[in-house]
Coordinates of C-alpha atoms in Angstrom, one line a residue:
Q1 CA -10.5 -13.4 -9.0
V2 CA -7.2 -13.3 -10.8
Q3 CA -6.0 -15.7 -13.6
L4 CA -2.7 -16.2 -15.3
V5 CA -2.9 -18.2 -18.5
E6 CA 0.1 -19.3 -20.4
S7 CA 0.3 -20.3 -24.1
G8 CA 2.8 -21.1 -26.7
G9 CA 4.5 -24.3 -25.5
G10 CA 5.0 -27.3 -27.6
L11 CA 7.6 -29.7 -29.2
V12 CA 10.5 -28.2 -31.0
Q13 CA 13.8 -29.5 -32.4
P14 CA 17.1 -28.5 -30.9
G15 CA 18.2 -25.1 -32.2
G16 CA 14.6 -24.1 -32.7
S17 CA 12.5 -21.3 -31.3
L18 CA 9.3 -20.8 -29.3
R19 CA 7.5 -17.8 -27.9
L20 CA 5.6 -18.2 -24.7
S21 CA 2.8 -15.8 -23.7
C22 CA 1.1 -15.2 -20.3
A23 CA -2.0 -13.1 -19.9
A24 CA -3.1 -11.9 -16.4
S25 CA -6.7 -11.1 -16.0
G26 CA -9.2 -10.3 -13.3
S27 CA -9.6 -7.6 -10.7
I28 CA -6.0 -6.3 -11.0
A29 CA -5.0 -2.9 -9.8
S30 CA -1.3 -3.1 -10.4
I31 CA 1.4 -5.6 -11.4
N32 CA 5.0 -5.3 -10.2
T33 CA 7.3 -8.1 -11.3
M34 CA 6.3 -10.7 -13.9
G35 CA 8.4 -13.7 -14.6
W36 CA 8.9 -17.1 -16.0
Y37 CA 10.0 -20.2 -14.1
R38 CA 10.5 -23.8 -15.2
Q39 CA 10.4 -27.2 -13.6
A40 CA 11.9 -30.3 -15.2
P41 CA 11.1 -33.8 -14.0
G42 CA 12.8 -34.6 -10.7
K43 CA 14.1 -31.0 -10.3
E44 CA 13.0 -28.0 -8.4
R45 CA 11.3 -25.0 -10.0
E46 CA 13.8 -22.4 -11.1
L47 CA 13.8 -18.9 -12.3
V48 CA 14.2 -18.4 -16.0
A49 CA 13.7 -14.7 -16.3
D50 CA 11.8 -11.8 -14.8
I51 CA 10.9 -8.2 -15.6
T52 CA 9.8 -5.3 -13.5
S53 CA 7.1 -2.9 -14.4
G54 CA 9.8 -0.4 -15.3
G55 CA 11.4 -2.9 -17.7
S56 CA 14.4 -4.1 -15.7
T57 CA 15.2 -7.7 -16.6
N58 CA 17.0 -10.6 -14.9
Y59 CA 18.0 -13.9 -16.5
A60 CA 19.2 -17.3 -15.3
D61 CA 22.8 -17.8 -16.5
S62 CA 21.7 -20.9 -18.5
V63 CA 19.4 -18.8 -20.8
K64 CA 21.3 -15.5 -21.2
G65 CA 21.8 -14.6 -24.8
R66 CA 19.2 -17.1 -25.9
F67 CA 16.0 -16.1 -24.2
T68 CA 14.3 -12.6 -24.1
I69 CA 11.6 -11.6 -21.7
S70 CA 9.3 -8.6 -22.5
R71 CA 5.9 -7.3 -21.3
D72 CA 3.0 -5.2 -22.3
N73 CA 2.0 -3.2 -19.2
F74 CA -1.3 -2.0 -20.7
K75 CA -2.5 -5.4 -21.6
N76 CA -1.0 -7.3 -18.6
L77 CA 1.0 -9.6 -20.8
V78 CA 4.4 -11.1 -20.5
Y79 CA 6.3 -12.9 -23.2
L80 CA 9.3 -15.2 -23.3
Q81 CA 11.1 -15.5 -26.7
M82 CA 13.2 -18.7 -26.6
N83 CA 15.8 -19.2 -29.3
S84 CA 18.6 -21.7 -29.8
L85 CA 16.6 -24.2 -27.7
K86 CA 18.5 -27.1 -26.1
P87 CA 17.2 -30.5 -24.8
E88 CA 18.0 -29.3 -21.3
D89 CA 15.4 -26.5 -21.7
T90 CA 12.7 -29.2 -21.6
A91 CA 10.4 -28.4 -18.7
V92 CA 7.0 -27.1 -17.7
Y93 CA 7.2 -23.3 -17.9
Y94 CA 5.2 -21.3 -15.4
C95 CA 4.2 -17.6 -15.4
K96 CA 4.4 -15.7 -12.2
A97 CA 3.1 -12.2 -11.3
D98 CA 3.4 -10.1 -8.2
L99 CA 0.2 -8.1 -8.2
K100 CA -2.2 -6.1 -6.2
R101 CA -6.0 -6.6 -6.6
Y102 CA -8.5 -3.8 -6.5
Y103 CA -9.2 -3.0 -2.8
G104 CA -6.2 -5.1 -1.9
L105 CA -3.7 -3.9 0.7
S106 CA -0.6 -5.6 -0.6
Y107 CA 1.1 -7.3 -3.4
N108 CA 0.7 -11.1 -3.6
T109 CA 2.2 -13.8 -5.9
Y110 CA 0.1 -15.6 -8.5
W111 CA 1.0 -18.5 -10.7
G112 CA -0.2 -19.8 -14.0
Q113 CA -1.0 -23.5 -14.6
G114 CA 2.1 -24.1 -16.7
T115 CA 2.8 -25.0 -20.3
Q116 CA 5.0 -27.8 -21.5
V117 CA 8.1 -27.1 -23.6
T118 CA 9.8 -30.2 -25.1
V119 CA 13.1 -29.9 -27.0
S120 CA 13.8 -33.1 -28.8
A121 CA 14.9 -34.4 -32.2

């Protein structure tokens, strides 16, 4: 069984910072891309940032220059450092990993349960 568990969400004032973490655990043989998505009320889930196992990153235009994604391949962790937060960043943030399980034949996508980020004065 595979689990992705996020942590680090919360309430922060505009201009503040938060750091999200996601730990992947279970019978994991290999992880390809890991990423963060978010979903605000009434909106579709959208990509925030992702990172390959080789360290190549991709960001949504709305977070470029403010958010930084990183990962620890040995510990199967991915992080999202969020600075200069704005009210429009308020959403549930989800971790995603494309991974292959032991004895698995292909990579599949797994999601965490989400963590709430609220940016408000």
